[in-house]
PDB file of C-alpha atoms and ligand atoms in Angstrom:
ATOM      1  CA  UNK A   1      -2.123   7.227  14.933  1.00  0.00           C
ATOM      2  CA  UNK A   2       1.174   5.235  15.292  1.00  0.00           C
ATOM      3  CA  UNK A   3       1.295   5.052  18.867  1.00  0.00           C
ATOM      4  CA  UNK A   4      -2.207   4.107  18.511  1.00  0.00           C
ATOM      5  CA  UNK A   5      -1.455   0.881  16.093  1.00  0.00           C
ATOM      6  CA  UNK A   6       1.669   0.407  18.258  1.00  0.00           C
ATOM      7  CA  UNK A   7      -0.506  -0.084  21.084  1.00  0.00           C
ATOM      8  CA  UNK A   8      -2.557  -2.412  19.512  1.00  0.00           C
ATOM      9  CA  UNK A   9       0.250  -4.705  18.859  1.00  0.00           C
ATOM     10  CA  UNK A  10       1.628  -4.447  21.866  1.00  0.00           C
ATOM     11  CA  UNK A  11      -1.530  -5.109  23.613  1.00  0.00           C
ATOM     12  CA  UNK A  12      -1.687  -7.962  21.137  1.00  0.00           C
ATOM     13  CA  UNK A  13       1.625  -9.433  21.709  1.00  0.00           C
ATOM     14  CA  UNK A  14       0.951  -9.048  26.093  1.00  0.00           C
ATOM     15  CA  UNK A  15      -2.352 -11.272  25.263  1.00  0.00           C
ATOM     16  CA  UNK A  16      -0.625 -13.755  23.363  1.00  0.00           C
ATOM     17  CA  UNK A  17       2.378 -14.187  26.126  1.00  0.00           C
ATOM     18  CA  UNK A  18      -0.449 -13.986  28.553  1.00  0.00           C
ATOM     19  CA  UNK A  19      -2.065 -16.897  27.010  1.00  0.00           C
ATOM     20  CA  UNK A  20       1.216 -18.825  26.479  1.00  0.00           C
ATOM     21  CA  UNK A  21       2.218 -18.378  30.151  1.00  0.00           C
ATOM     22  CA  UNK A  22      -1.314 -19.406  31.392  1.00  0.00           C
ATOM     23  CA  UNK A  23      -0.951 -22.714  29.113  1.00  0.00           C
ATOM     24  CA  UNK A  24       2.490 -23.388  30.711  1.00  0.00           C
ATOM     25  CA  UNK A  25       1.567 -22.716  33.956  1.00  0.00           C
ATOM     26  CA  UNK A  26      -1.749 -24.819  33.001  1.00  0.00           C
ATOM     27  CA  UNK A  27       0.360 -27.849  32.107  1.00  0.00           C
ATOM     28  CA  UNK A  28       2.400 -27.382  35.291  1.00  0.00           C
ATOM     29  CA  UNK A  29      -0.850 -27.776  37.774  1.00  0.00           C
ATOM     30  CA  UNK A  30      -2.185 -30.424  35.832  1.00  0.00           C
ATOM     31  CA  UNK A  31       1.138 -32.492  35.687  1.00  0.00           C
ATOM     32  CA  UNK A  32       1.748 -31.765  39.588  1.00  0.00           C
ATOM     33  CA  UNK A  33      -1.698 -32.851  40.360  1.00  0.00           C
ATOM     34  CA  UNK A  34      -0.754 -36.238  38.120  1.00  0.00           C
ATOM     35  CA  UNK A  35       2.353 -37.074  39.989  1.00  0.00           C
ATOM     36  CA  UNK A  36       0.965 -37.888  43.824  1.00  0.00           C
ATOM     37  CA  UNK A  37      -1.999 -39.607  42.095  1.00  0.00           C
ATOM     38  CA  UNK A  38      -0.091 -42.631  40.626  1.00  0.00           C
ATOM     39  CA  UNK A  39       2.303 -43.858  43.595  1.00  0.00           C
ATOM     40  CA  UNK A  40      -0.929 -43.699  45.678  1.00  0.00           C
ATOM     41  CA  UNK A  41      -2.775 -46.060  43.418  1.00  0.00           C
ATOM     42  CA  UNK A  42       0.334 -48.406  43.245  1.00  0.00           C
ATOM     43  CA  UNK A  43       0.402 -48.242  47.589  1.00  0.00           C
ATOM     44  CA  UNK A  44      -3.057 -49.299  47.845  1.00  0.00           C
ATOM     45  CA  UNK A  45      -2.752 -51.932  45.819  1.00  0.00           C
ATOM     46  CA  UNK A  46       0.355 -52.919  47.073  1.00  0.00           C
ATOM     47  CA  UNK A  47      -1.440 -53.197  50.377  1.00  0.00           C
ATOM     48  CA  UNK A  48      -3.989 -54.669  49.303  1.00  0.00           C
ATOM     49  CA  UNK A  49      -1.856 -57.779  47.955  1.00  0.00           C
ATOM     50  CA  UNK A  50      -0.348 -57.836  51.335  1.00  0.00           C
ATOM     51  CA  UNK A  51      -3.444 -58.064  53.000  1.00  0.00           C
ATOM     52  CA  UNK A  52      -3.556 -61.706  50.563  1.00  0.00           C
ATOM     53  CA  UNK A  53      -0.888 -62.447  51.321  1.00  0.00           C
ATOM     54  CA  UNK A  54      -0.853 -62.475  55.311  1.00  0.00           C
ATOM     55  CA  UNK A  55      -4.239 -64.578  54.933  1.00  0.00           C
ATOM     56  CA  UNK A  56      -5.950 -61.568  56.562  1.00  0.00           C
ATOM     57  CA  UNK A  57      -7.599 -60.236  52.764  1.00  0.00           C
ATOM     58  CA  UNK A  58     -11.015 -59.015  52.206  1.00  0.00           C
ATOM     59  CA  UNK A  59     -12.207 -62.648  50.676  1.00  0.00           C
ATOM     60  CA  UNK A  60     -14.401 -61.169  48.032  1.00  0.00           C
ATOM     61  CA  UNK A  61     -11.457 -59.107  46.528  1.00  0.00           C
ATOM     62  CA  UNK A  62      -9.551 -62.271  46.284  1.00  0.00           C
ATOM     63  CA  UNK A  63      -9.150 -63.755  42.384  1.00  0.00           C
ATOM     64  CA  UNK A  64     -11.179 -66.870  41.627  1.00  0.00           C
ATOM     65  CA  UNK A  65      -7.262 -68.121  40.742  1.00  0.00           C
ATOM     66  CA  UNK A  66      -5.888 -67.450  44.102  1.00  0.00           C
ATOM     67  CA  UNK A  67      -8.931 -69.259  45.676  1.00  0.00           C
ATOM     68  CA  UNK A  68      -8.504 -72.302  43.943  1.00  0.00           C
ATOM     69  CA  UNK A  69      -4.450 -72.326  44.502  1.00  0.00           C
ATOM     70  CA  UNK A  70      -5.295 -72.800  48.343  1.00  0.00           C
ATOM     71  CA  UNK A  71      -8.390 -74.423  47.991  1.00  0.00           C
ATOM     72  CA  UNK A  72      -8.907 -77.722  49.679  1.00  0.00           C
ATOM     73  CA  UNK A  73     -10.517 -80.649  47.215  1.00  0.00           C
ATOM     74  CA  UNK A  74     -11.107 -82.945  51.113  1.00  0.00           C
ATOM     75  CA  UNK A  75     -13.357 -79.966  51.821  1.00  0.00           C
ATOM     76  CA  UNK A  76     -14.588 -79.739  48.470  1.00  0.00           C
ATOM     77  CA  UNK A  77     -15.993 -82.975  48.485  1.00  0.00           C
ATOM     78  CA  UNK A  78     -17.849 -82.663  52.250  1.00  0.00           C
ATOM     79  CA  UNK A  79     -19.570 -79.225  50.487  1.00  0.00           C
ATOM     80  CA  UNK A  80     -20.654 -81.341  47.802  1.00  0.00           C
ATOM     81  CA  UNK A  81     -22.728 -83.927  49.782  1.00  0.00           C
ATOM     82  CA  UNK A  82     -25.397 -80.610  49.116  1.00  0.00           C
ATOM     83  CA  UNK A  83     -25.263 -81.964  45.390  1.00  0.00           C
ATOM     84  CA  UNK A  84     -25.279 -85.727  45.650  1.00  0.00           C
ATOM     85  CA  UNK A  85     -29.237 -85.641  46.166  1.00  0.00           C
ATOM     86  CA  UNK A  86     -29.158 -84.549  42.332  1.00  0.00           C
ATOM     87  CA  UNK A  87     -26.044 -85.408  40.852  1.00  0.00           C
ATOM     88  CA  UNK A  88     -23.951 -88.296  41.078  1.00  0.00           C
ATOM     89  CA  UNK A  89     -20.308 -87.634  39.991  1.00  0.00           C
ATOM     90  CA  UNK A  90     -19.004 -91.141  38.184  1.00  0.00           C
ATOM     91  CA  UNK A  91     -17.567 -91.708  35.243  1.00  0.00           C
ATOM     92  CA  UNK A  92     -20.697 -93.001  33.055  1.00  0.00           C
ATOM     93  CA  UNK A  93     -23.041 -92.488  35.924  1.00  0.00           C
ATOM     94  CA  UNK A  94     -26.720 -92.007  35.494  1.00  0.00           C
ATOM     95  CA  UNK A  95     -28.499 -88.355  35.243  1.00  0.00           C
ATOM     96  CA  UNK A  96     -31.117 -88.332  38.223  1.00  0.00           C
ATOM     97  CA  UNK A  97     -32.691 -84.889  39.026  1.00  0.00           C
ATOM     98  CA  UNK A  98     -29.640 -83.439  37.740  1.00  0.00           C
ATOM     99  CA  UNK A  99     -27.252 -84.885  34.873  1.00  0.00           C
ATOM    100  CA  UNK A 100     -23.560 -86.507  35.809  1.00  0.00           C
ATOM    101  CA  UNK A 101     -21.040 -84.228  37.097  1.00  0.00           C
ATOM    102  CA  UNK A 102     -17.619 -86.552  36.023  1.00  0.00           C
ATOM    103  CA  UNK A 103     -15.674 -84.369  33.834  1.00  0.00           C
ATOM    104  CA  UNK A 104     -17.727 -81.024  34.315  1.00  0.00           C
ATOM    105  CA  UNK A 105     -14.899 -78.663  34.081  1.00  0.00           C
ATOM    106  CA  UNK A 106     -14.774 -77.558  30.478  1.00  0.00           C
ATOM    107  CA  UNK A 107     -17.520 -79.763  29.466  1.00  0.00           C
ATOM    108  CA  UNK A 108     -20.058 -77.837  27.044  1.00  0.00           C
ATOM    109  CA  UNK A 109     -22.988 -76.232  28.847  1.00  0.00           C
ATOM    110  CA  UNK A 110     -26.158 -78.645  28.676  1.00  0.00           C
ATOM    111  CA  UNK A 111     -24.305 -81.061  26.740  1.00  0.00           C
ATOM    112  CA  UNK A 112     -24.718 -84.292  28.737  1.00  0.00           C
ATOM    113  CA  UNK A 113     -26.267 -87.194  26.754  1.00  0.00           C
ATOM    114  CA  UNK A 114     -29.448 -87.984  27.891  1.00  0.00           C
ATOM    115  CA  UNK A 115     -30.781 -85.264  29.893  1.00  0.00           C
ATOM    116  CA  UNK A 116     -33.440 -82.804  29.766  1.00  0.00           C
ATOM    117  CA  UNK A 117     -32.449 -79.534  29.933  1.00  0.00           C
ATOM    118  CA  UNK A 118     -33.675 -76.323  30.615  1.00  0.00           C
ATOM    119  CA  UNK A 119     -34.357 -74.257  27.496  1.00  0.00           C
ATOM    120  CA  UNK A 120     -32.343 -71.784  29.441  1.00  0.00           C
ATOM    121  CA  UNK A 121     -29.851 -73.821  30.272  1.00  0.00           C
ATOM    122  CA  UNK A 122     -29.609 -74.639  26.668  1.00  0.00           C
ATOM    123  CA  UNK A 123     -29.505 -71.340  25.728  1.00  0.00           C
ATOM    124  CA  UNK A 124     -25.635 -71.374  27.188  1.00  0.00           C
ATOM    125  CA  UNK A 125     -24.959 -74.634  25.051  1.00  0.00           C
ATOM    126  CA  UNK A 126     -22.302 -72.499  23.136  1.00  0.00           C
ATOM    127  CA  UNK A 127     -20.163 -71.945  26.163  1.00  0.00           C
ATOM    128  CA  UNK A 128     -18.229 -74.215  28.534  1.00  0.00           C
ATOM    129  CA  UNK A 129     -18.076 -75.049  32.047  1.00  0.00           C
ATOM    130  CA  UNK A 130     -14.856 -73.004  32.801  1.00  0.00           C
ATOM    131  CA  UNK A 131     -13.962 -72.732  36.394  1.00  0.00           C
ATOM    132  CA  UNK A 132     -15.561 -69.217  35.821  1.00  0.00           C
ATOM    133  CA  UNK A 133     -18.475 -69.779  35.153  1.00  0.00           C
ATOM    134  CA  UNK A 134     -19.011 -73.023  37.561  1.00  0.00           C
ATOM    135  CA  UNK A 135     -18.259 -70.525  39.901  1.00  0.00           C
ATOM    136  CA  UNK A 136     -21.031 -67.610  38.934  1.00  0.00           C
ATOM    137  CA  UNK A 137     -23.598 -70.308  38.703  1.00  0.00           C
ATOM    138  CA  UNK A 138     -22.628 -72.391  42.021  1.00  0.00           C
ATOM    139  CA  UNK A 139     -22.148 -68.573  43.523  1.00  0.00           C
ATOM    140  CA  UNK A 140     -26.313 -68.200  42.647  1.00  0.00           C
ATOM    141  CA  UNK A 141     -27.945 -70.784  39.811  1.00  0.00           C
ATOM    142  CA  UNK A 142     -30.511 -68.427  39.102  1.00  0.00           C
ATOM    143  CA  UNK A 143     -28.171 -65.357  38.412  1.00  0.00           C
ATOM    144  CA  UNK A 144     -26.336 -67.247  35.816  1.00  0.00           C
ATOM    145  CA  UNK A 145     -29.709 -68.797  34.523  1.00  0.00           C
ATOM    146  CA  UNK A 146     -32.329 -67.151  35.934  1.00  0.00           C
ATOM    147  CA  UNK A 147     -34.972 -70.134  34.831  1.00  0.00           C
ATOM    148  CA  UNK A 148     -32.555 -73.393  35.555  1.00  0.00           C
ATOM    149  CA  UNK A 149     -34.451 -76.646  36.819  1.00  0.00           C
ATOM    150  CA  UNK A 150     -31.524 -76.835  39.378  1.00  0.00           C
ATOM    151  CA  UNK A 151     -33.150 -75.395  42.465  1.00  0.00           C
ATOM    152  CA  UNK A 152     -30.371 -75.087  44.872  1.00  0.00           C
ATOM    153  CA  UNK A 153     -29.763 -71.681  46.632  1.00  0.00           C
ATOM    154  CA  UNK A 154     -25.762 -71.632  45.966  1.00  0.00           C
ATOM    155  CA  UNK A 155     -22.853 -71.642  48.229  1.00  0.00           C
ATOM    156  CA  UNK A 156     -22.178 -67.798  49.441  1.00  0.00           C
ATOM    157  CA  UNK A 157     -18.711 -68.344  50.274  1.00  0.00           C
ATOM    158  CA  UNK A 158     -15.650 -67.708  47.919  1.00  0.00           C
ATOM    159  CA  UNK A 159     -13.089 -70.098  49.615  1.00  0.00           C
ATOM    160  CA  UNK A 160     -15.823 -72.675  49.883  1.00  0.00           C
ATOM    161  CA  UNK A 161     -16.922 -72.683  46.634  1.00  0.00           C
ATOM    162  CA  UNK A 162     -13.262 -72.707  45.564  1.00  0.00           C
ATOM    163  CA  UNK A 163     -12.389 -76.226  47.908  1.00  0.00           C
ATOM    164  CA  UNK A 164     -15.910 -77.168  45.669  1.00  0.00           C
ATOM    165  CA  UNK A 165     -14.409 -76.622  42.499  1.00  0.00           C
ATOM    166  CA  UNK A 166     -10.768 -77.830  43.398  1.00  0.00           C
ATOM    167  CA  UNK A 167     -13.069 -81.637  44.189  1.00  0.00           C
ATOM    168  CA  UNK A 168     -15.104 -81.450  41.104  1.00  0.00           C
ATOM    169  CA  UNK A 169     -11.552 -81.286  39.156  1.00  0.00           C
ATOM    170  CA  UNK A 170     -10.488 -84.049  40.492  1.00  0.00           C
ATOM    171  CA  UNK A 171     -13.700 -85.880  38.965  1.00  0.00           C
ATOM    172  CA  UNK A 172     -11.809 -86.584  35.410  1.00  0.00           C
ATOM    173  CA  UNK A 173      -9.218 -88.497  34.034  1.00  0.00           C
ATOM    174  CA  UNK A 174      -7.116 -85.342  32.805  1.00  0.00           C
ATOM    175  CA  UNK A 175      -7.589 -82.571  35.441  1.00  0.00           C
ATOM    176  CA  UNK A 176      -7.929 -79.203  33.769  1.00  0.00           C
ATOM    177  CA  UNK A 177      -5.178 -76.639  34.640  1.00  0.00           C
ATOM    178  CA  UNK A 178      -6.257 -74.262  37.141  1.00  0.00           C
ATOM    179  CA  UNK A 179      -6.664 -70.498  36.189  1.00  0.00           C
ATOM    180  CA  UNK A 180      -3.678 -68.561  37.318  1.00  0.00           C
ATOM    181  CA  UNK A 181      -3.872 -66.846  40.495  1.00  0.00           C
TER     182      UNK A 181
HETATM  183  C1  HEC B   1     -32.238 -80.089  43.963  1.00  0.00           C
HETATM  184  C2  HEC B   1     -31.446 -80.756  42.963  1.00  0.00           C
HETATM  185  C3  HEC B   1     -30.054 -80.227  42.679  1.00  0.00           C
HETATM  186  C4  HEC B   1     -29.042 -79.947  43.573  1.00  0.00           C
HETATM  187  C5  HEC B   1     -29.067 -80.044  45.078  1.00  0.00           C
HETATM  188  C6  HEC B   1     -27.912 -79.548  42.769  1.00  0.00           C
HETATM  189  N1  HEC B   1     -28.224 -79.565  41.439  1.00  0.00           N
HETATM  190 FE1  HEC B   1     -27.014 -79.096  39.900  1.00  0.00          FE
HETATM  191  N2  HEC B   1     -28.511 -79.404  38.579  1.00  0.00           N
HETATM  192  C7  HEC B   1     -29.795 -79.830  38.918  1.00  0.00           C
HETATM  193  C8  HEC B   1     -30.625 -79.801  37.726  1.00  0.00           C
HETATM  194  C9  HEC B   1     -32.098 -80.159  37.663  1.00  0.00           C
HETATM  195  C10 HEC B   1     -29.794 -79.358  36.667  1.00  0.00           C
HETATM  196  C11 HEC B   1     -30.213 -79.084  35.227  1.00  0.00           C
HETATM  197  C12 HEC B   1     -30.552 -77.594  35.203  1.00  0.00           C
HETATM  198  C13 HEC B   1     -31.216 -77.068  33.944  1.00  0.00           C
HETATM  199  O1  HEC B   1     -31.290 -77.778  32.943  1.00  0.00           O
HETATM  200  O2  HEC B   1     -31.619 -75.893  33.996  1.00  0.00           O
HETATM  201  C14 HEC B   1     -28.478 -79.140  37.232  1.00  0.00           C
HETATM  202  C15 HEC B   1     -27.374 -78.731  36.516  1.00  0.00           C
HETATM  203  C16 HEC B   1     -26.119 -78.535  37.026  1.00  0.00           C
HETATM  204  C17 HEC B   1     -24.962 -78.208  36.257  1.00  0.00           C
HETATM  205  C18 HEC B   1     -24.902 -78.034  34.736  1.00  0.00           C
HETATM  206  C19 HEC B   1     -24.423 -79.353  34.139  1.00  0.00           C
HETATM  207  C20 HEC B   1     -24.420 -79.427  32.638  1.00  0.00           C
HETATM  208  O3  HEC B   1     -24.267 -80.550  32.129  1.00  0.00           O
HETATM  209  O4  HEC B   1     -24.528 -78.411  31.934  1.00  0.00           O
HETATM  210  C21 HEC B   1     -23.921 -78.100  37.123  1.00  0.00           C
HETATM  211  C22 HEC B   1     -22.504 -77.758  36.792  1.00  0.00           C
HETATM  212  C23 HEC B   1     -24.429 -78.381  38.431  1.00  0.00           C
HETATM  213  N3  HEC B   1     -25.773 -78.647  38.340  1.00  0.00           N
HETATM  214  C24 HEC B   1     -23.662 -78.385  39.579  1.00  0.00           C
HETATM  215  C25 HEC B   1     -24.187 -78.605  40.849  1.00  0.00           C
HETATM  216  C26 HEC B   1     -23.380 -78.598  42.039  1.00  0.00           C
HETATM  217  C27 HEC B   1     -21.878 -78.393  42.060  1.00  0.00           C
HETATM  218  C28 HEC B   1     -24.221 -78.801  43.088  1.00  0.00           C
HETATM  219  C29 HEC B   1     -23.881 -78.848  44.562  1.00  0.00           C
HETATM  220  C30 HEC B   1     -23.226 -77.681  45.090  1.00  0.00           C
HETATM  221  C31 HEC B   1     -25.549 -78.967  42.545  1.00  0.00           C
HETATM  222  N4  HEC B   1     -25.485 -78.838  41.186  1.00  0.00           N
HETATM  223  C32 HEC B   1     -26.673 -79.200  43.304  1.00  0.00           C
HETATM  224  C33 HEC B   1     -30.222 -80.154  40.170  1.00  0.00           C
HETATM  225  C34 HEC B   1     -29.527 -79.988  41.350  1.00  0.00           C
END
């Protein structure tokens, strides 16, 4: 009878240390298969900043801030000759198919006196023309709002959307501060 309650505490005590050695060991996989994982992450990155650096990045993977930092306003203002047959861009000009573009960075969405808006366009009244979102819309009009009167396809291509943006900028008496890179 003793050796048989004996055994059951022994066998009771082997489980638990069983159990405690399989958490430790447990812990020790999962912590060695943490380790490699970061410093990888950090290299690609690394790399991929590189890649920025040397001019030779995947565009698309570039920040809308480190677009604009190299972006050229000269070109800027040949791509927007594609927006002159709507807009004109003076200070006090008129609205014609599209409203005035002087001072569009930061204005309020759909907030130009005198023009008709979309009801979708006013639908983004409460939010402002941040570099951002100039670029989403200029990226694709319709993506940003799908039912916009502006029917212009977009400009596809990050760097010259970016020299686009860097002119519009200039188009105000207090240039905005660019977004950091
Ligand atoms: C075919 C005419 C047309 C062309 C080309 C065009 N736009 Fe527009 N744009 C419009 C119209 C119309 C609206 C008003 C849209 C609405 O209310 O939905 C508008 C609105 C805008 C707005 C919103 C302004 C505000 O006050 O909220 C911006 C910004 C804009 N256009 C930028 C551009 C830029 C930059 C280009 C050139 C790359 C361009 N557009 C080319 C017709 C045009």
């Amino acid at each position: 009878m003793d050796s048989f309650v004996f055994n059951k505490f022994a066998g009771a005590f082997l489980g638990t240390a069983l159990v405690v050695f399989g958490l430790g060991e447990l812990k020790n996989i999962i912590y060695h298969a943490e380790t490699p994982e970061k410093p990888g992450f950090i290299i690609e990155v690394a790399e991929a900043a590189t890649g920025e650096a040397a001019g030779g990045g995947e565009t698309a993977k570039e920040s809308l801030g480190t677009l604009l930092a190299k972006a050229d306003p000269a070109k800027g203002q040949a791509q927007a000759k594609a927006c002159l047959a709507c807009h004109v861009f003076e200070k006090g000009g008129a609205n014609k198919t599209g409203p005035d573009l002087w001072d569009v960075v930061d204005r309020p969405i759909a907030s130009h006196e005198g023009f008709a808006y979309s009801d979708d366009m006013k639908s983004h009244s409460g939010d402002k023309w941040t570099f951002e979102n100039l670029n989403t819309f200029i990226t694709n009009p319709k993506g940003f709002v799908p039912k916009t009167k502006m029917t212009f396809g977009g400009i596809k291509r990050d760097q010259a959307r970016a020299d686009l943006l860097a002119y519009l900028r200039t188009l105000s008496d207090s240039p905005k501060p660019l977004p950091a890179p």
